[in-house]
């Protein structure tokens, strides 16, 4: 959506867009392993910029039961002086592999921009989350499965999408990142790849890939 207004001879323009999706389902079950790969990026280009990444992945395997929860939030913002050019963009995705009795996935994205005689402001937000549970065909894991479903429902209910404070003033070029990745049990793997860069008066950017596999 794009809108414009004129006040005292000055014209301001703003644009907004949002997207949200949810997926629920189940996999084949069985005793195969499971894993997730979380990838995302946030970049702000302008005089004053912010790029922020927050990723959390936790996997647990015990007996034949396995579960993975993953969430990723990426925020970007940019402010430019009159006549300057800027942009803010983000993206996040979670890829799942293996088998699961229960699977829930949510994705959210929004973009906003505003410009007037004092300059321009750009904001972008992305969030992805996933919960997967596999009981491995054992009846004793059914209670854990019910609890996992309740946790997934609670996570979906509270996910209204991330926001960057549109009233906060940016000062400089800043990158913020917070990554947590852990796997409990035997024969598991955790990997983290992260890149962060700032350039004075020009750029803030952060990219990360987090992988968790349960054997």
mmCIF file with all atom_site columns, C-alpha atoms in Angstrom, residues 8-210:
data_model
loop_
_atom_site.group_PDB
_atom_site.id
_atom_site.type_symbol
_atom_site.label_atom_id
_atom_site.label_alt_id
_atom_site.label_comp_id
_atom_site.label_asym_id
_atom_site.label_entity_id
_atom_site.label_seq_id
_atom_site.pdbx_PDB_ins_code
_atom_site.Cartn_x
_atom_site.Cartn_y
_atom_site.Cartn_z
_atom_site.occupancy
_atom_site.B_iso_or_equiv
_atom_site.pdbx_formal_charge
_atom_site.auth_seq_id
_atom_site.auth_comp_id
_atom_site.auth_asym_id
_atom_site.auth_atom_id
_atom_site.pdbx_PDB_model_num
ATOM 1   C CA . UNK A 1 8   ? 2.384  23.219  4.429  1.00 0.00 ? 8   UNK A CA 1
ATOM 2   C CA . UNK A 1 9   ? 3.711  22.609  0.930  1.00 0.00 ? 9   UNK A CA 1
ATOM 3   C CA . UNK A 1 10  ? 5.790  19.541  1.919  1.00 0.00 ? 10  UNK A CA 1
ATOM 4   C CA . UNK A 1 11  ? 4.870  16.117  0.530  1.00 0.00 ? 11  UNK A CA 1
ATOM 5   C CA . UNK A 1 12  ? 5.429  12.867  2.413  1.00 0.00 ? 12  UNK A CA 1
ATOM 6   C CA . UNK A 1 13  ? 5.119  9.372   0.942  1.00 0.00 ? 13  UNK A CA 1
ATOM 7   C CA . UNK A 1 14  ? 4.842  6.018   2.706  1.00 0.00 ? 14  UNK A CA 1
ATOM 8   C CA . UNK A 1 15  ? 4.587  2.392   1.574  1.00 0.00 ? 15  UNK A CA 1
ATOM 9   C CA . UNK A 1 16  ? 3.658  -0.734  3.521  1.00 0.00 ? 16  UNK A CA 1
ATOM 10  C CA . UNK A 1 17  ? 3.511  -4.446  2.738  1.00 0.00 ? 17  UNK A CA 1
ATOM 11  C CA . UNK A 1 18  ? 3.073  -7.570  4.875  1.00 0.00 ? 18  UNK A CA 1
ATOM 12  C CA . UNK A 1 19  ? 2.926  -11.325 4.257  1.00 0.00 ? 19  UNK A CA 1
ATOM 13  C CA . UNK A 1 20  ? 2.173  -14.200 6.634  1.00 0.00 ? 20  UNK A CA 1
ATOM 14  C CA . UNK A 1 21  ? 1.858  -17.957 6.130  1.00 0.00 ? 21  UNK A CA 1
ATOM 15  C CA . UNK A 1 22  ? 1.391  -21.046 8.303  1.00 0.00 ? 22  UNK A CA 1
ATOM 16  C CA . UNK A 1 23  ? 1.926  -24.727 7.496  1.00 0.00 ? 23  UNK A CA 1
ATOM 17  C CA . UNK A 1 24  ? 0.968  -27.715 9.640  1.00 0.00 ? 24  UNK A CA 1
ATOM 18  C CA . UNK A 1 25  ? 1.229  -31.390 8.850  1.00 0.00 ? 25  UNK A CA 1
ATOM 19  C CA . UNK A 1 26  ? 3.003  -34.638 9.573  1.00 0.00 ? 26  UNK A CA 1
ATOM 20  C CA . UNK A 1 27  ? 5.794  -36.636 8.011  1.00 0.00 ? 27  UNK A CA 1
ATOM 21  C CA . UNK A 1 28  ? 6.298  -40.331 7.442  1.00 0.00 ? 28  UNK A CA 1
ATOM 22  C CA . UNK A 1 29  ? 7.425  -41.122 10.985 1.00 0.00 ? 29  UNK A CA 1
ATOM 23  C CA . UNK A 1 30  ? 9.740  -44.071 11.516 1.00 0.00 ? 30  UNK A CA 1
ATOM 24  C CA . UNK A 1 31  ? 13.280 -44.108 12.897 1.00 0.00 ? 31  UNK A CA 1
ATOM 25  C CA . UNK A 1 32  ? 15.052 -41.846 10.412 1.00 0.00 ? 32  UNK A CA 1
ATOM 26  C CA . UNK A 1 33  ? 16.921 -38.813 11.732 1.00 0.00 ? 33  UNK A CA 1
ATOM 27  C CA . UNK A 1 34  ? 15.831 -35.217 11.355 1.00 0.00 ? 34  UNK A CA 1
ATOM 28  C CA . UNK A 1 35  ? 17.486 -31.870 10.831 1.00 0.00 ? 35  UNK A CA 1
ATOM 29  C CA . UNK A 1 36  ? 16.933 -28.198 10.082 1.00 0.00 ? 36  UNK A CA 1
ATOM 30  C CA . UNK A 1 37  ? 18.915 -25.491 8.340  1.00 0.00 ? 37  UNK A CA 1
ATOM 31  C CA . UNK A 1 38  ? 18.062 -21.899 9.220  1.00 0.00 ? 38  UNK A CA 1
ATOM 32  C CA . UNK A 1 39  ? 19.205 -19.162 6.838  1.00 0.00 ? 39  UNK A CA 1
ATOM 33  C CA . UNK A 1 40  ? 18.584 -15.437 6.887  1.00 0.00 ? 40  UNK A CA 1
ATOM 34  C CA . UNK A 1 41  ? 19.869 -12.002 6.007  1.00 0.00 ? 41  UNK A CA 1
ATOM 35  C CA . UNK A 1 42  ? 19.320 -8.384  7.009  1.00 0.00 ? 42  UNK A CA 1
ATOM 36  C CA . UNK A 1 43  ? 20.783 -5.343  5.243  1.00 0.00 ? 43  UNK A CA 1
ATOM 37  C CA . UNK A 1 44  ? 20.308 -1.619  5.639  1.00 0.00 ? 44  UNK A CA 1
ATOM 38  C CA . UNK A 1 45  ? 21.837 0.806   3.120  1.00 0.00 ? 45  UNK A CA 1
ATOM 39  C CA . UNK A 1 46  ? 21.914 4.517   3.918  1.00 0.00 ? 46  UNK A CA 1
ATOM 40  C CA . UNK A 1 47  ? 23.528 7.154   6.116  1.00 0.00 ? 47  UNK A CA 1
ATOM 41  C CA . UNK A 1 48  ? 22.355 5.571   9.401  1.00 0.00 ? 48  UNK A CA 1
ATOM 42  C CA . UNK A 1 49  ? 21.557 1.843   9.349  1.00 0.00 ? 49  UNK A CA 1
ATOM 43  C CA . UNK A 1 50  ? 20.708 -1.156  11.496 1.00 0.00 ? 50  UNK A CA 1
ATOM 44  C CA . UNK A 1 51  ? 20.890 -4.890  10.732 1.00 0.00 ? 51  UNK A CA 1
ATOM 45  C CA . UNK A 1 52  ? 19.862 -7.366  13.433 1.00 0.00 ? 52  UNK A CA 1
ATOM 46  C CA . UNK A 1 53  ? 19.681 -11.165 13.519 1.00 0.00 ? 53  UNK A CA 1
ATOM 47  C CA . UNK A 1 54  ? 18.318 -13.459 16.223 1.00 0.00 ? 54  UNK A CA 1
ATOM 48  C CA . UNK A 1 55  ? 18.373 -17.232 15.671 1.00 0.00 ? 55  UNK A CA 1
ATOM 49  C CA . UNK A 1 56  ? 17.581 -20.023 18.107 1.00 0.00 ? 56  UNK A CA 1
ATOM 50  C CA . UNK A 1 57  ? 17.640 -23.760 17.321 1.00 0.00 ? 57  UNK A CA 1
ATOM 51  C CA . UNK A 1 58  ? 17.270 -26.564 19.856 1.00 0.00 ? 58  UNK A CA 1
ATOM 52  C CA . UNK A 1 59  ? 17.211 -30.271 19.085 1.00 0.00 ? 59  UNK A CA 1
ATOM 53  C CA . UNK A 1 60  ? 16.697 -33.252 21.394 1.00 0.00 ? 60  UNK A CA 1
ATOM 54  C CA . UNK A 1 61  ? 17.039 -36.962 20.670 1.00 0.00 ? 61  UNK A CA 1
ATOM 55  C CA . UNK A 1 62  ? 16.454 -39.716 23.199 1.00 0.00 ? 62  UNK A CA 1
ATOM 56  C CA . UNK A 1 63  ? 15.548 -43.321 22.542 1.00 0.00 ? 63  UNK A CA 1
ATOM 57  C CA . UNK A 1 64  ? 13.571 -43.185 19.334 1.00 0.00 ? 64  UNK A CA 1
ATOM 58  C CA . UNK A 1 65  ? 11.947 -39.778 19.961 1.00 0.00 ? 65  UNK A CA 1
ATOM 59  C CA . UNK A 1 66  ? 13.326 -36.602 18.406 1.00 0.00 ? 66  UNK A CA 1
ATOM 60  C CA . UNK A 1 67  ? 12.244 -32.974 18.368 1.00 0.00 ? 67  UNK A CA 1
ATOM 61  C CA . UNK A 1 68  ? 13.551 -29.729 16.906 1.00 0.00 ? 68  UNK A CA 1
ATOM 62  C CA . UNK A 1 69  ? 12.396 -26.174 17.494 1.00 0.00 ? 69  UNK A CA 1
ATOM 63  C CA . UNK A 1 70  ? 13.811 -23.309 15.439 1.00 0.00 ? 70  UNK A CA 1
ATOM 64  C CA . UNK A 1 71  ? 13.094 -19.595 15.142 1.00 0.00 ? 71  UNK A CA 1
ATOM 65  C CA . UNK A 1 72  ? 14.768 -16.804 13.188 1.00 0.00 ? 72  UNK A CA 1
ATOM 66  C CA . UNK A 1 73  ? 14.103 -13.060 13.286 1.00 0.00 ? 73  UNK A CA 1
ATOM 67  C CA . UNK A 1 74  ? 15.838 -10.536 11.028 1.00 0.00 ? 74  UNK A CA 1
ATOM 68  C CA . UNK A 1 75  ? 15.322 -6.756  11.219 1.00 0.00 ? 75  UNK A CA 1
ATOM 69  C CA . UNK A 1 76  ? 16.774 -3.958  9.096  1.00 0.00 ? 76  UNK A CA 1
ATOM 70  C CA . UNK A 1 77  ? 16.338 -0.187  9.078  1.00 0.00 ? 77  UNK A CA 1
ATOM 71  C CA . UNK A 1 78  ? 17.854 2.725   7.196  1.00 0.00 ? 78  UNK A CA 1
ATOM 72  C CA . UNK A 1 79  ? 17.677 6.511   7.352  1.00 0.00 ? 79  UNK A CA 1
ATOM 73  C CA . UNK A 1 80  ? 18.902 8.806   4.579  1.00 0.00 ? 80  UNK A CA 1
ATOM 74  C CA . UNK A 1 81  ? 19.292 12.539  4.180  1.00 0.00 ? 81  UNK A CA 1
ATOM 75  C CA . UNK A 1 82  ? 17.143 14.481  1.680  1.00 0.00 ? 82  UNK A CA 1
ATOM 76  C CA . UNK A 1 83  ? 18.086 13.463  -1.836 1.00 0.00 ? 83  UNK A CA 1
ATOM 77  C CA . UNK A 1 84  ? 19.916 10.350  -0.646 1.00 0.00 ? 84  UNK A CA 1
ATOM 78  C CA . UNK A 1 85  ? 19.121 6.754   -1.555 1.00 0.00 ? 85  UNK A CA 1
ATOM 79  C CA . UNK A 1 86  ? 18.562 3.925   0.879  1.00 0.00 ? 86  UNK A CA 1
ATOM 80  C CA . UNK A 1 87  ? 17.050 0.478   1.277  1.00 0.00 ? 87  UNK A CA 1
ATOM 81  C CA . UNK A 1 88  ? 16.278 -2.080  3.979  1.00 0.00 ? 88  UNK A CA 1
ATOM 82  C CA . UNK A 1 89  ? 15.637 -5.724  3.231  1.00 0.00 ? 89  UNK A CA 1
ATOM 83  C CA . UNK A 1 90  ? 15.456 -9.004  5.128  1.00 0.00 ? 90  UNK A CA 1
ATOM 84  C CA . UNK A 1 91  ? 14.775 -12.651 4.433  1.00 0.00 ? 91  UNK A CA 1
ATOM 85  C CA . UNK A 1 92  ? 14.537 -15.840 6.481  1.00 0.00 ? 92  UNK A CA 1
ATOM 86  C CA . UNK A 1 93  ? 13.821 -19.499 5.764  1.00 0.00 ? 93  UNK A CA 1
ATOM 87  C CA . UNK A 1 94  ? 13.944 -22.835 7.578  1.00 0.00 ? 94  UNK A CA 1
ATOM 88  C CA . UNK A 1 95  ? 14.510 -26.070 5.635  1.00 0.00 ? 95  UNK A CA 1
ATOM 89  C CA . UNK A 1 96  ? 13.507 -29.349 7.288  1.00 0.00 ? 96  UNK A CA 1
ATOM 90  C CA . UNK A 1 97  ? 14.838 -32.822 6.457  1.00 0.00 ? 97  UNK A CA 1
ATOM 91  C CA . UNK A 1 98  ? 13.989 -36.263 7.776  1.00 0.00 ? 98  UNK A CA 1
ATOM 92  C CA . UNK A 1 99  ? 10.750 -37.641 9.190  1.00 0.00 ? 99  UNK A CA 1
ATOM 93  C CA . UNK A 1 100 ? 8.287  -36.186 11.685 1.00 0.00 ? 100 UNK A CA 1
ATOM 94  C CA . UNK A 1 101 ? 4.930  -37.159 13.162 1.00 0.00 ? 101 UNK A CA 1
ATOM 95  C CA . UNK A 1 102 ? 4.141  -33.486 13.780 1.00 0.00 ? 102 UNK A CA 1
ATOM 96  C CA . UNK A 1 103 ? 5.378  -30.458 11.881 1.00 0.00 ? 103 UNK A CA 1
ATOM 97  C CA . UNK A 1 104 ? 4.438  -26.780 12.189 1.00 0.00 ? 104 UNK A CA 1
ATOM 98  C CA . UNK A 1 105 ? 5.976  -23.918 10.232 1.00 0.00 ? 105 UNK A CA 1
ATOM 99  C CA . UNK A 1 106 ? 5.238  -20.178 10.180 1.00 0.00 ? 106 UNK A CA 1
ATOM 100 C CA . UNK A 1 107 ? 6.681  -17.342 8.085  1.00 0.00 ? 107 UNK A CA 1
ATOM 101 C CA . UNK A 1 108 ? 6.166  -13.588 8.394  1.00 0.00 ? 108 UNK A CA 1
ATOM 102 C CA . UNK A 1 109 ? 7.570  -10.634 6.436  1.00 0.00 ? 109 UNK A CA 1
ATOM 103 C CA . UNK A 1 110 ? 6.883  -6.904  6.345  1.00 0.00 ? 110 UNK A CA 1
ATOM 104 C CA . UNK A 1 111 ? 8.353  -3.800  4.700  1.00 0.00 ? 111 UNK A CA 1
ATOM 105 C CA . UNK A 1 112 ? 7.739  -0.128  5.364  1.00 0.00 ? 112 UNK A CA 1
ATOM 106 C CA . UNK A 1 113 ? 9.160  3.112   3.997  1.00 0.00 ? 113 UNK A CA 1
ATOM 107 C CA . UNK A 1 114 ? 8.517  6.798   4.635  1.00 0.00 ? 114 UNK A CA 1
ATOM 108 C CA . UNK A 1 115 ? 9.941  9.922   3.058  1.00 0.00 ? 115 UNK A CA 1
ATOM 109 C CA . UNK A 1 116 ? 9.394  13.658  3.416  1.00 0.00 ? 116 UNK A CA 1
ATOM 110 C CA . UNK A 1 117 ? 11.423 16.865  3.213  1.00 0.00 ? 117 UNK A CA 1
ATOM 111 C CA . UNK A 1 118 ? 13.695 15.752  6.083  1.00 0.00 ? 118 UNK A CA 1
ATOM 112 C CA . UNK A 1 119 ? 14.776 12.496  4.411  1.00 0.00 ? 119 UNK A CA 1
ATOM 113 C CA . UNK A 1 120 ? 13.691 8.875   4.106  1.00 0.00 ? 120 UNK A CA 1
ATOM 114 C CA . UNK A 1 121 ? 13.227 5.913   6.439  1.00 0.00 ? 121 UNK A CA 1
ATOM 115 C CA . UNK A 1 122 ? 13.136 2.247   5.409  1.00 0.00 ? 122 UNK A CA 1
ATOM 116 C CA . UNK A 1 123 ? 12.294 -0.802  7.549  1.00 0.00 ? 123 UNK A CA 1
ATOM 117 C CA . UNK A 1 124 ? 12.069 -4.540  6.885  1.00 0.00 ? 124 UNK A CA 1
ATOM 118 C CA . UNK A 1 125 ? 11.284 -7.496  9.148  1.00 0.00 ? 125 UNK A CA 1
ATOM 119 C CA . UNK A 1 126 ? 11.259 -11.260 8.599  1.00 0.00 ? 126 UNK A CA 1
ATOM 120 C CA . UNK A 1 127 ? 10.542 -14.160 10.921 1.00 0.00 ? 127 UNK A CA 1
ATOM 121 C CA . UNK A 1 128 ? 10.399 -17.910 10.413 1.00 0.00 ? 128 UNK A CA 1
ATOM 122 C CA . UNK A 1 129 ? 9.705  -20.639 12.954 1.00 0.00 ? 129 UNK A CA 1
ATOM 123 C CA . UNK A 1 130 ? 9.426  -24.422 12.868 1.00 0.00 ? 130 UNK A CA 1
ATOM 124 C CA . UNK A 1 131 ? 8.624  -27.196 15.311 1.00 0.00 ? 131 UNK A CA 1
ATOM 125 C CA . UNK A 1 132 ? 9.007  -30.877 14.417 1.00 0.00 ? 132 UNK A CA 1
ATOM 126 C CA . UNK A 1 133 ? 8.473  -33.979 16.536 1.00 0.00 ? 133 UNK A CA 1
ATOM 127 C CA . UNK A 1 134 ? 8.971  -37.657 15.745 1.00 0.00 ? 134 UNK A CA 1
ATOM 128 C CA . UNK A 1 135 ? 8.186  -40.387 18.247 1.00 0.00 ? 135 UNK A CA 1
ATOM 129 C CA . UNK A 1 136 ? 9.850  -43.149 16.231 1.00 0.00 ? 136 UNK A CA 1
ATOM 130 C CA . UNK A 1 137 ? 6.856  -45.465 16.466 1.00 0.00 ? 137 UNK A CA 1
ATOM 131 C CA . UNK A 1 138 ? 7.050  -46.012 20.235 1.00 0.00 ? 138 UNK A CA 1
ATOM 132 C CA . UNK A 1 139 ? 3.916  -45.672 22.349 1.00 0.00 ? 139 UNK A CA 1
ATOM 133 C CA . UNK A 1 140 ? 5.819  -44.365 25.363 1.00 0.00 ? 140 UNK A CA 1
ATOM 134 C CA . UNK A 1 141 ? 6.565  -41.190 23.389 1.00 0.00 ? 141 UNK A CA 1
ATOM 135 C CA . UNK A 1 142 ? 2.890  -40.287 22.931 1.00 0.00 ? 142 UNK A CA 1
ATOM 136 C CA . UNK A 1 143 ? 2.843  -38.039 25.990 1.00 0.00 ? 143 UNK A CA 1
ATOM 137 C CA . UNK A 1 144 ? 5.842  -36.161 24.634 1.00 0.00 ? 144 UNK A CA 1
ATOM 138 C CA . UNK A 1 145 ? 4.055  -35.829 21.316 1.00 0.00 ? 145 UNK A CA 1
ATOM 139 C CA . UNK A 1 146 ? 1.003  -34.260 22.965 1.00 0.00 ? 146 UNK A CA 1
ATOM 140 C CA . UNK A 1 147 ? 3.218  -31.847 24.846 1.00 0.00 ? 147 UNK A CA 1
ATOM 141 C CA . UNK A 1 148 ? 5.070  -30.980 21.642 1.00 0.00 ? 148 UNK A CA 1
ATOM 142 C CA . UNK A 1 149 ? 1.783  -30.174 19.921 1.00 0.00 ? 149 UNK A CA 1
ATOM 143 C CA . UNK A 1 150 ? 0.764  -27.869 22.766 1.00 0.00 ? 150 UNK A CA 1
ATOM 144 C CA . UNK A 1 151 ? 4.129  -26.116 22.556 1.00 0.00 ? 151 UNK A CA 1
ATOM 145 C CA . UNK A 1 152 ? 3.715  -25.686 18.794 1.00 0.00 ? 152 UNK A CA 1
ATOM 146 C CA . UNK A 1 153 ? 0.209  -24.285 19.216 1.00 0.00 ? 153 UNK A CA 1
ATOM 147 C CA . UNK A 1 154 ? 1.429  -21.836 21.824 1.00 0.00 ? 154 UNK A CA 1
ATOM 148 C CA . UNK A 1 155 ? 4.308  -20.728 19.601 1.00 0.00 ? 155 UNK A CA 1
ATOM 149 C CA . UNK A 1 156 ? 1.957  -20.146 16.657 1.00 0.00 ? 156 UNK A CA 1
ATOM 150 C CA . UNK A 1 157 ? -0.484 -18.190 18.793 1.00 0.00 ? 157 UNK A CA 1
ATOM 151 C CA . UNK A 1 158 ? 2.086  -15.731 20.076 1.00 0.00 ? 158 UNK A CA 1
ATOM 152 C CA . UNK A 1 159 ? 3.788  -15.101 16.730 1.00 0.00 ? 159 UNK A CA 1
ATOM 153 C CA . UNK A 1 160 ? 2.496  -11.717 15.603 1.00 0.00 ? 160 UNK A CA 1
ATOM 154 C CA . UNK A 1 161 ? 5.648  -10.912 13.644 1.00 0.00 ? 161 UNK A CA 1
ATOM 155 C CA . UNK A 1 162 ? 8.655  -8.856  14.642 1.00 0.00 ? 162 UNK A CA 1
ATOM 156 C CA . UNK A 1 163 ? 8.839  -5.085  14.469 1.00 0.00 ? 163 UNK A CA 1
ATOM 157 C CA . UNK A 1 164 ? 11.532 -2.447  14.352 1.00 0.00 ? 164 UNK A CA 1
ATOM 158 C CA . UNK A 1 165 ? 10.623 0.584   16.451 1.00 0.00 ? 165 UNK A CA 1
ATOM 159 C CA . UNK A 1 166 ? 9.631  3.052   13.764 1.00 0.00 ? 166 UNK A CA 1
ATOM 160 C CA . UNK A 1 167 ? 9.965  5.996   16.162 1.00 0.00 ? 167 UNK A CA 1
ATOM 161 C CA . UNK A 1 168 ? 13.538 5.272   17.231 1.00 0.00 ? 168 UNK A CA 1
ATOM 162 C CA . UNK A 1 169 ? 16.260 7.432   15.691 1.00 0.00 ? 169 UNK A CA 1
ATOM 163 C CA . UNK A 1 170 ? 19.170 5.597   14.117 1.00 0.00 ? 170 UNK A CA 1
ATOM 164 C CA . UNK A 1 171 ? 22.657 6.876   14.884 1.00 0.00 ? 171 UNK A CA 1
ATOM 165 C CA . UNK A 1 172 ? 25.537 5.388   12.898 1.00 0.00 ? 172 UNK A CA 1
ATOM 166 C CA . UNK A 1 173 ? 25.796 1.968   11.282 1.00 0.00 ? 173 UNK A CA 1
ATOM 167 C CA . UNK A 1 174 ? 25.099 -0.919  13.645 1.00 0.00 ? 174 UNK A CA 1
ATOM 168 C CA . UNK A 1 175 ? 24.928 -4.728  13.453 1.00 0.00 ? 175 UNK A CA 1
ATOM 169 C CA . UNK A 1 176 ? 23.394 -6.842  16.238 1.00 0.00 ? 176 UNK A CA 1
ATOM 170 C CA . UNK A 1 177 ? 23.322 -10.645 16.287 1.00 0.00 ? 177 UNK A CA 1
ATOM 171 C CA . UNK A 1 178 ? 22.316 -13.312 18.794 1.00 0.00 ? 178 UNK A CA 1
ATOM 172 C CA . UNK A 1 179 ? 22.626 -16.964 17.782 1.00 0.00 ? 179 UNK A CA 1
ATOM 173 C CA . UNK A 1 180 ? 21.886 -20.036 19.911 1.00 0.00 ? 180 UNK A CA 1
ATOM 174 C CA . UNK A 1 181 ? 22.232 -23.579 18.564 1.00 0.00 ? 181 UNK A CA 1
ATOM 175 C CA . UNK A 1 182 ? 22.236 -26.700 20.730 1.00 0.00 ? 182 UNK A CA 1
ATOM 176 C CA . UNK A 1 183 ? 21.536 -30.425 20.288 1.00 0.00 ? 183 UNK A CA 1
ATOM 177 C CA . UNK A 1 184 ? 21.030 -32.869 23.150 1.00 0.00 ? 184 UNK A CA 1
ATOM 178 C CA . UNK A 1 185 ? 21.634 -36.599 22.759 1.00 0.00 ? 185 UNK A CA 1
ATOM 179 C CA . UNK A 1 186 ? 23.977 -38.870 20.800 1.00 0.00 ? 186 UNK A CA 1
ATOM 180 C CA . UNK A 1 187 ? 25.167 -38.633 17.173 1.00 0.00 ? 187 UNK A CA 1
ATOM 181 C CA . UNK A 1 188 ? 24.116 -35.006 16.663 1.00 0.00 ? 188 UNK A CA 1
ATOM 182 C CA . UNK A 1 189 ? 25.641 -32.123 14.705 1.00 0.00 ? 189 UNK A CA 1
ATOM 183 C CA . UNK A 1 190 ? 25.547 -28.329 15.161 1.00 0.00 ? 190 UNK A CA 1
ATOM 184 C CA . UNK A 1 191 ? 27.067 -25.794 12.766 1.00 0.00 ? 191 UNK A CA 1
ATOM 185 C CA . UNK A 1 192 ? 26.971 -21.982 12.678 1.00 0.00 ? 192 UNK A CA 1
ATOM 186 C CA . UNK A 1 193 ? 28.145 -19.707 9.849  1.00 0.00 ? 193 UNK A CA 1
ATOM 187 C CA . UNK A 1 194 ? 27.773 -15.945 10.391 1.00 0.00 ? 194 UNK A CA 1
ATOM 188 C CA . UNK A 1 195 ? 28.996 -12.819 8.600  1.00 0.00 ? 195 UNK A CA 1
ATOM 189 C CA . UNK A 1 196 ? 28.528 -9.247  9.835  1.00 0.00 ? 196 UNK A CA 1
ATOM 190 C CA . UNK A 1 197 ? 29.769 -6.007  8.246  1.00 0.00 ? 197 UNK A CA 1
ATOM 191 C CA . UNK A 1 198 ? 29.333 -2.270  8.745  1.00 0.00 ? 198 UNK A CA 1
ATOM 192 C CA . UNK A 1 199 ? 30.577 0.607   6.584  1.00 0.00 ? 199 UNK A CA 1
ATOM 193 C CA . UNK A 1 200 ? 30.377 4.117   8.030  1.00 0.00 ? 200 UNK A CA 1
ATOM 194 C CA . UNK A 1 201 ? 27.625 6.258   6.476  1.00 0.00 ? 201 UNK A CA 1
ATOM 195 C CA . UNK A 1 202 ? 26.760 3.474   4.012  1.00 0.00 ? 202 UNK A CA 1
ATOM 196 C CA . UNK A 1 203 ? 25.868 -0.018  5.200  1.00 0.00 ? 203 UNK A CA 1
ATOM 197 C CA . UNK A 1 204 ? 24.961 -2.559  7.884  1.00 0.00 ? 204 UNK A CA 1
ATOM 198 C CA . UNK A 1 205 ? 24.533 -6.227  6.951  1.00 0.00 ? 205 UNK A CA 1
ATOM 199 C CA . UNK A 1 206 ? 24.390 -9.626  8.654  1.00 0.00 ? 206 UNK A CA 1
ATOM 200 C CA . UNK A 1 207 ? 23.984 -13.136 7.170  1.00 0.00 ? 207 UNK A CA 1
ATOM 201 C CA . UNK A 1 208 ? 23.812 -16.428 9.021  1.00 0.00 ? 208 UNK A CA 1
ATOM 202 C CA . UNK A 1 209 ? 23.245 -20.136 8.409  1.00 0.00 ? 209 UNK A CA 1
ATOM 203 C CA . UNK A 1 210 ? 22.595 -22.489 11.337 1.00 0.00 ? 210 UNK A CA 1
#
